[in-house]
Structures are given as C-alpha cells and as structure tokens.
Amino acid sequence: MQLVTPGLVLREVKVGESDRILTILTPEHGLISASAKGSLRLKSKLFSACGLFCYSEFTLFAGKSMYMVDDAQVKQVFFGLPKSIEGMALAMYLAEIAQTLLPSGGEAAAQLRLLLNSLYLISEQKKPLAQIKAVYELRSVCEAGYMPALLCCKSCQKYDGGDFYFDVGAGELLCGGCAEAQGLAPNLDEGALIALRHIALVEDKKVFAFSLSPKSLEKLGRATERYAAARLDKPLKTLDFLHSVME
C-alpha cells in the first residue's frame, strides 16, 4: 500500500551506518514510524528531506512492522533552529509533547499547524522563546481535549480584577479573594490571565498575537508548563535540558 502525505520529522534514530528510523507527524494519519534506508548517505535523494524538523512530502510504502520511505521532497526547512541551543532545545521539547499526545484525525492536523508555526517563530526569532513555549504547552493540550475552565472564578464567578489562582490539577480559576480564603496564593496577574484565555480560546492564526511584560510572561510560563505536565502521562526528558539552557 502506498501513502503520500506531508509530514514533519519529529525524531530520527540512526540505524547502522546509513539508515534512519523516523517519527513523522502527518495531518491525516497522526504519528507514523518509517524506515528511511540509506538516507544518511550524502548522495541519497532522502538525505535532506528526512532530516530532523524537516517538513516534507513523503511517499511511503507499508512494510511488515512500519512504513518504508520511498521518496521525500522538502517543503520547508527551519534553518534558524540549529543556530541557537536554546531554540533547538525548545524545538525538541515541543516535539516530545507532540509525540506524547499521540494526535490522530483532525487533532493531528491542528497539532501539526501549531508545531509548524512554533518552529517558524523559533527559527526566525519572531517571538520570545518563553512565549512560544507557553503558547504551545497550553494550546497543544487544549487541542488534545484538555481545555481548562477559564471563564471565571469557580467559587464566586468573578471574571476579572486583581490577581487570580490557576489550579493546574483541576484546570479551574479562583479569584484572589477566594484563593486566599482557601489558603492559596494567587499565581496569575491580570496580564497572565488574559494571555491564558487568549491562548486557549482564540482562533489558530491569532494564538501567538499578544505581548506581555517579563513578569506576566514568567507567571504565564509557570502556569502553562505545570498544566501541560499534569495532562501528560510521563515526565519529559527534554524539559530538564530546556531548563538547563534557558536559565
């Protein structure tokens, strides 16, 4: 069976001297494992198109245990990623989130769009890395069905005004007063709260379209990282490395 599909290479594992096994995120078939034989040879027609974070048009054939890459044509390469260790570390972290969420169907297409946009912004240095990280963490788990309740305080229905507390376990908000009544310290200021709602609820093309003060961005980043971690079924190794290079 032949399968022709665009896809983004999220992971590559070297096998022998010249082969690679790829993990590819596709818009219609979700994650696909595929063997790219001979793709590490410089003269191979697969060399560039099967590289990590390369977005390509793949022609695949179904094998006994996985697909085999018959042909691949480059659609987009994010040349700026390798220029920054922080940017590359963030890209690896986002890719691990995508692999952990195991998107399929329409969700896979949304995850692929989000990841491609994130990699473009990292590569071109269009947004702060901390903002790209926060957007991807929250929006990716929302696309996977883990939408938090961000409309108002769950206790008194207050919508805005003052600091709020975001319960990352329950995915719910408490206003500052209700949080303090329960012995909880607010963890979102007004800017971080607005950004949190924006990321979760706005249409795709506007999800990165906001700016925050460094203080608010720090609060937002802590909230989105903890919320994403609470929704994933395992700790992510790439997050530890990302912290080590971004601190």
mmCIF file of C-alpha atoms in Angstrom:
data_model
loop_
_atom_site.group_PDB
_atom_site.id
_atom_site.type_symbol
_atom_site.label_atom_id
_atom_site.label_comp_id
_atom_site.label_asym_id
_atom_site.label_seq_id
_atom_site.Cartn_x
_atom_site.Cartn_y
_atom_site.Cartn_z
ATOM 1 C CA MET A 1 0.000 0.000 0.000
ATOM 2 C CA GLN A 2 1.345 3.426 -0.962
ATOM 3 C CA LEU A 3 0.774 6.511 1.175
ATOM 4 C CA VAL A 4 1.613 10.033 0.011
ATOM 5 C CA THR A 5 1.444 12.628 2.765
ATOM 6 C CA PRO A 6 3.080 15.790 4.019
ATOM 7 C CA GLY A 7 4.760 15.347 7.370
ATOM 8 C CA LEU A 8 7.148 16.859 9.898
ATOM 9 C CA VAL A 9 10.055 14.763 11.172
ATOM 10 C CA LEU A 10 9.867 14.850 14.982
ATOM 11 C CA ARG A 11 12.529 12.265 15.718
ATOM 12 C CA GLU A 12 15.282 10.385 13.913
ATOM 13 C CA VAL A 13 17.179 7.327 15.132
ATOM 14 C CA LYS A 14 20.312 6.199 13.323
ATOM 15 C CA VAL A 15 20.346 2.506 12.381
ATOM 16 C CA GLY A 16 23.597 1.033 11.119
ATOM 17 C CA GLU A 17 25.819 3.266 9.038
ATOM 18 C CA SER A 18 23.339 4.931 6.730
ATOM 19 C CA ASP A 19 19.732 4.199 7.737
ATOM 20 C CA ARG A 20 17.299 6.175 9.884
ATOM 21 C CA ILE A 21 14.003 5.390 11.565
ATOM 22 C CA LEU A 22 11.797 8.469 11.539
ATOM 23 C CA THR A 23 8.840 9.552 13.637
ATOM 24 C CA ILE A 24 6.707 11.742 11.373
ATOM 25 C CA LEU A 25 3.689 13.862 12.321
ATOM 26 C CA THR A 26 1.180 13.891 9.464
ATOM 27 C CA PRO A 27 -2.099 15.870 9.201
ATOM 28 C CA GLU A 28 -4.399 12.926 8.431
ATOM 29 C CA HIS A 29 -2.664 9.854 9.849
ATOM 30 C CA GLY A 30 -1.135 11.271 13.023
ATOM 31 C CA LEU A 31 2.234 9.856 14.045
ATOM 32 C CA ILE A 32 3.906 7.452 11.650
ATOM 33 C CA SER A 33 7.106 5.434 12.095
ATOM 34 C CA ALA A 34 9.043 4.965 8.878
ATOM 35 C CA SER A 35 12.373 3.483 7.862
ATOM 36 C CA ALA A 36 14.467 5.691 5.582
ATOM 37 C CA LYS A 37 17.100 3.337 4.226
ATOM 38 C CA GLY A 38 20.337 4.920 3.032
ATOM 39 C CA SER A 39 19.089 8.392 3.976
ATOM 40 C CA LEU A 40 22.281 9.284 5.848
ATOM 41 C CA ARG A 41 24.375 8.999 2.709
ATOM 42 C CA LEU A 42 25.179 12.487 1.408
ATOM 43 C CA LYS A 43 24.253 11.499 -2.141
ATOM 44 C CA SER A 44 20.925 9.969 -1.107
ATOM 45 C CA LYS A 45 17.801 11.638 -2.512
ATOM 46 C CA LEU A 46 16.364 11.278 1.014
ATOM 47 C CA PHE A 47 19.230 12.960 2.883
ATOM 48 C CA SER A 48 17.784 16.458 3.350
ATOM 49 C CA ALA A 49 14.072 15.707 3.292
ATOM 50 C CA CYS A 50 14.327 13.144 6.110
ATOM 51 C CA GLY A 51 16.263 15.401 8.483
ATOM 52 C CA LEU A 52 15.051 16.345 11.943
ATOM 53 C CA PHE A 53 12.374 19.081 11.851
ATOM 54 C CA CYS A 54 12.190 18.976 8.070
ATOM 55 C CA TYR A 55 8.670 19.351 6.681
ATOM 56 C CA SER A 56 8.465 17.203 3.554
ATOM 57 C CA GLU A 57 6.133 15.429 1.159
ATOM 58 C CA PHE A 58 6.652 11.717 1.806
ATOM 59 C CA THR A 59 5.895 8.734 -0.394
ATOM 60 C CA LEU A 60 5.648 5.714 1.887
ATOM 61 C CA PHE A 61 5.050 2.001 1.443
ATOM 62 C CA ALA A 62 3.655 -0.206 4.171
ATOM 63 C CA GLY A 63 6.175 -2.753 5.426
ATOM 64 C CA LYS A 64 5.780 -5.622 7.881
ATOM 65 C CA SER A 65 6.327 -3.534 11.012
ATOM 66 C CA MET A 66 6.497 0.065 9.763
ATOM 67 C CA TYR A 67 6.367 2.216 6.668
ATOM 68 C CA MET A 68 9.307 2.486 4.281
ATOM 69 C CA VAL A 69 10.244 5.872 2.806
ATOM 70 C CA ASP A 70 10.372 5.551 -0.974
ATOM 71 C CA ASP A 71 10.670 9.248 -1.753
ATOM 72 C CA ALA A 72 10.649 12.565 0.083
ATOM 73 C CA GLN A 73 10.588 16.129 -1.216
ATOM 74 C CA VAL A 74 11.393 19.106 1.028
ATOM 75 C CA LYS A 75 8.551 21.545 1.642
ATOM 76 C CA GLN A 76 10.106 23.644 4.420
ATOM 77 C CA VAL A 77 13.343 23.673 6.405
ATOM 78 C CA PHE A 78 13.753 25.736 9.571
ATOM 79 C CA PHE A 79 17.314 26.872 9.024
ATOM 80 C CA GLY A 80 17.421 29.065 12.135
ATOM 81 C CA LEU A 81 16.859 26.242 14.641
ATOM 82 C CA PRO A 82 20.455 24.952 14.841
ATOM 83 C CA LYS A 83 21.803 28.487 15.297
ATOM 84 C CA SER A 84 20.623 28.638 18.916
ATOM 85 C CA ILE A 85 20.985 25.915 21.540
ATOM 86 C CA GLU A 86 18.011 27.406 23.383
ATOM 87 C CA GLY A 87 15.870 27.368 20.245
ATOM 88 C CA MET A 88 16.853 23.805 19.394
ATOM 89 C CA ALA A 89 16.180 22.675 22.958
ATOM 90 C CA LEU A 90 12.717 24.251 22.809
ATOM 91 C CA ALA A 91 12.007 22.570 19.458
ATOM 92 C CA MET A 92 12.974 19.183 20.934
ATOM 93 C CA TYR A 93 10.655 19.794 23.898
ATOM 94 C CA LEU A 94 7.711 20.742 21.701
ATOM 95 C CA ALA A 95 8.312 17.671 19.549
ATOM 96 C CA GLU A 96 8.269 15.429 22.622
ATOM 97 C CA ILE A 97 4.957 16.943 23.719
ATOM 98 C CA ALA A 98 3.507 16.181 20.275
ATOM 99 C CA GLN A 99 4.754 12.593 20.410
ATOM 100 C CA THR A 100 3.357 12.113 23.920
ATOM 101 C CA LEU A 101 -0.097 13.425 22.962
ATOM 102 C CA LEU A 102 -0.322 10.924 20.067
ATOM 103 C CA PRO A 103 -2.665 13.082 17.934
ATOM 104 C CA SER A 104 -4.907 11.488 15.315
ATOM 105 C CA GLY A 105 -7.589 12.598 12.857
ATOM 106 C CA GLY A 106 -8.472 16.285 12.868
ATOM 107 C CA GLU A 107 -6.485 16.787 16.051
ATOM 108 C CA ALA A 108 -3.305 15.760 14.221
ATOM 109 C CA ALA A 109 -3.809 18.475 11.615
ATOM 110 C CA ALA A 110 -4.270 21.110 14.333
ATOM 111 C CA GLN A 111 -1.209 19.900 16.227
ATOM 112 C CA LEU A 112 0.864 19.947 13.052
ATOM 113 C CA ARG A 113 -0.164 23.539 12.231
ATOM 114 C CA LEU A 114 0.658 24.650 15.762
ATOM 115 C CA LEU A 115 4.041 22.950 15.728
ATOM 116 C CA LEU A 116 4.984 24.269 12.290
ATOM 117 C CA ASN A 117 4.070 27.811 13.352
ATOM 118 C CA SER A 118 6.053 27.410 16.579
ATOM 119 C CA LEU A 119 9.150 26.167 14.752
ATOM 120 C CA TYR A 120 8.906 29.044 12.287
ATOM 121 C CA LEU A 121 8.753 31.602 15.098
ATOM 122 C CA ILE A 122 11.711 29.976 16.866
ATOM 123 C CA SER A 123 13.739 29.773 13.657
ATOM 124 C CA GLU A 124 13.044 33.375 12.647
ATOM 125 C CA GLN A 125 13.233 34.759 16.206
ATOM 126 C CA LYS A 126 9.829 36.376 15.786
ATOM 127 C CA LYS A 127 8.676 35.918 19.401
ATOM 128 C CA PRO A 128 10.365 35.359 22.768
ATOM 129 C CA LEU A 129 11.126 31.675 23.334
ATOM 130 C CA ALA A 130 9.269 31.761 26.653
ATOM 131 C CA GLN A 131 6.125 32.970 24.876
ATOM 132 C CA ILE A 132 6.336 30.302 22.164
ATOM 133 C CA LYS A 133 6.817 27.662 24.867
ATOM 134 C CA ALA A 134 3.797 28.843 26.861
ATOM 135 C CA VAL A 135 1.533 29.029 23.815
ATOM 136 C CA TYR A 136 2.467 25.548 22.636
ATOM 137 C CA GLU A 137 2.129 23.969 26.086
ATOM 138 C CA LEU A 138 -1.402 25.215 26.645
ATOM 139 C CA ARG A 139 -2.754 25.167 23.087
ATOM 140 C CA SER A 140 -1.456 21.659 22.346
ATOM 141 C CA VAL A 141 -3.204 20.112 25.346
ATOM 142 C CA CYS A 142 -6.364 22.121 24.581
ATOM 143 C CA GLU A 143 -6.337 20.667 21.046
ATOM 144 C CA ALA A 144 -5.976 17.224 22.653
ATOM 145 C CA GLY A 145 -9.198 17.736 24.620
ATOM 146 C CA TYR A 146 -7.873 19.163 27.883
ATOM 147 C CA MET A 147 -9.485 22.602 27.810
ATOM 148 C CA PRO A 148 -9.336 24.325 31.223
ATOM 149 C CA ALA A 149 -12.278 26.293 32.641
ATOM 150 C CA LEU A 150 -11.037 29.858 32.293
ATOM 151 C CA LEU A 151 -14.249 31.896 32.139
ATOM 152 C CA CYS A 152 -14.458 32.947 35.775
ATOM 153 C CA CYS A 153 -13.747 32.075 39.404
ATOM 154 C CA LYS A 154 -15.310 28.706 40.123
ATOM 155 C CA SER A 155 -16.488 29.884 43.557
ATOM 156 C CA CYS A 156 -17.883 33.405 43.081
ATOM 157 C CA GLN A 157 -17.953 33.736 39.255
ATOM 158 C CA LYS A 158 -15.755 36.842 39.278
ATOM 159 C CA TYR A 159 -14.356 37.391 35.759
ATOM 160 C CA ASP A 160 -11.504 39.849 36.218
ATOM 161 C CA GLY A 161 -9.950 42.401 38.535
ATOM 162 C CA GLY A 162 -6.871 41.665 40.593
ATOM 163 C CA ASP A 163 -4.773 38.521 40.725
ATOM 164 C CA PHE A 164 -6.174 35.009 40.170
ATOM 165 C CA TYR A 165 -5.142 31.484 41.106
ATOM 166 C CA PHE A 166 -4.995 28.837 38.371
ATOM 167 C CA ASP A 167 -5.451 25.333 39.761
ATOM 168 C CA VAL A 168 -3.390 23.298 37.265
ATOM 169 C CA GLY A 169 -4.665 19.980 38.602
ATOM 170 C CA ALA A 170 -8.354 20.794 38.251
ATOM 171 C CA GLY A 171 -7.924 23.247 35.359
ATOM 172 C CA GLU A 172 -10.007 25.892 37.150
ATOM 173 C CA LEU A 173 -9.689 29.510 38.293
ATOM 174 C CA LEU A 174 -10.111 31.129 41.675
ATOM 175 C CA CYS A 175 -10.114 34.882 42.150
ATOM 176 C CA GLY A 176 -7.590 36.292 44.585
ATOM 177 C CA GLY A 177 -10.097 36.547 47.421
ATOM 178 C CA CYS A 178 -11.442 33.006 47.063
ATOM 179 C CA ALA A 179 -7.922 31.634 46.690
ATOM 180 C CA GLU A 180 -6.689 33.332 49.847
ATOM 181 C CA ALA A 181 -9.772 32.097 51.724
ATOM 182 C CA GLN A 182 -8.589 28.571 50.875
ATOM 183 C CA GLY A 183 -5.013 29.294 51.880
ATOM 184 C CA LEU A 184 -3.770 29.558 48.282
ATOM 185 C CA ALA A 185 -1.508 32.265 46.900
ATOM 186 C CA PRO A 186 -2.607 33.766 43.559
ATOM 187 C CA ASN A 187 -0.265 32.780 40.718
ATOM 188 C CA LEU A 188 -1.636 34.863 37.812
ATOM 189 C CA ASP A 189 -1.635 38.627 37.420
ATOM 190 C CA GLU A 190 -4.029 40.377 35.050
ATOM 191 C CA GLY A 191 -1.721 40.100 32.031
ATOM 192 C CA ALA A 192 -1.057 36.403 32.530
ATOM 193 C CA LEU A 193 -4.773 35.677 32.962
ATOM 194 C CA ILE A 194 -5.702 37.497 29.759
ATOM 195 C CA ALA A 195 -2.950 35.650 27.883
ATOM 196 C CA LEU A 196 -4.063 32.306 29.295
ATOM 197 C CA ARG A 197 -7.598 32.871 27.991
ATOM 198 C CA HIS A 198 -6.280 34.149 24.668
ATOM 199 C CA ILE A 199 -4.135 31.050 24.051
ATOM 200 C CA ALA A 200 -6.921 28.634 24.929
ATOM 201 C CA LEU A 201 -9.801 30.310 23.114
ATOM 202 C CA VAL A 202 -8.637 32.428 20.163
ATOM 203 C CA GLU A 203 -8.612 31.206 16.554
ATOM 204 C CA ASP A 204 -5.456 29.469 15.323
ATOM 205 C CA LYS A 205 -3.989 32.325 13.292
ATOM 206 C CA LYS A 206 -4.054 34.703 16.286
ATOM 207 C CA VAL A 207 -2.785 32.391 19.019
ATOM 208 C CA PHE A 208 0.692 33.968 19.158
ATOM 209 C CA ALA A 209 -0.584 37.539 18.654
ATOM 210 C CA PHE A 210 -0.044 39.097 22.078
ATOM 211 C CA SER A 211 2.712 40.642 24.135
ATOM 212 C CA LEU A 212 3.400 40.549 27.866
ATOM 213 C CA SER A 213 5.670 42.145 30.404
ATOM 214 C CA PRO A 214 8.519 39.874 31.581
ATOM 215 C CA LYS A 215 6.805 39.468 34.964
ATOM 216 C CA SER A 216 3.484 38.394 33.451
ATOM 217 C CA LEU A 217 5.216 36.111 30.946
ATOM 218 C CA GLU A 218 7.052 34.376 33.766
ATOM 219 C CA LYS A 219 3.786 33.749 35.611
ATOM 220 C CA LEU A 220 2.114 32.531 32.413
ATOM 221 C CA GLY A 221 5.006 30.178 31.654
ATOM 222 C CA ARG A 222 4.935 28.556 35.078
ATOM 223 C CA ALA A 223 1.174 28.011 34.788
ATOM 224 C CA THR A 224 1.214 26.527 31.280
ATOM 225 C CA GLU A 225 4.176 24.262 31.994
ATOM 226 C CA ARG A 226 2.529 22.811 35.100
ATOM 227 C CA TYR A 227 -0.847 22.457 33.391
ATOM 228 C CA ALA A 228 0.686 20.603 30.432
ATOM 229 C CA ALA A 229 2.736 18.369 32.735
ATOM 230 C CA ALA A 230 -0.409 17.450 34.657
ATOM 231 C CA ARG A 231 -2.118 16.325 31.417
ATOM 232 C CA LEU A 232 0.755 14.251 30.001
ATOM 233 C CA ASP A 233 1.263 10.679 31.142
ATOM 234 C CA LYS A 234 5.025 10.877 31.720
ATOM 235 C CA PRO A 235 7.778 13.349 32.605
ATOM 236 C CA LEU A 236 9.533 14.777 29.573
ATOM 237 C CA LYS A 237 13.322 14.430 29.462
ATOM 238 C CA THR A 238 13.658 17.347 27.072
ATOM 239 C CA LEU A 239 12.133 19.730 29.624
ATOM 240 C CA ASP A 240 15.015 19.259 32.059
ATOM 241 C CA PHE A 241 17.514 20.072 29.315
ATOM 242 C CA LEU A 242 15.465 23.076 28.212
ATOM 243 C CA HIS A 243 15.518 24.448 31.760
ATOM 244 C CA SER A 244 19.287 23.952 31.951
ATOM 245 C CA VAL A 245 19.957 26.065 28.855
ATOM 246 C CA MET A 246 17.281 28.742 29.352
ATOM 247 C CA GLU A 247 18.121 29.597 32.974
#
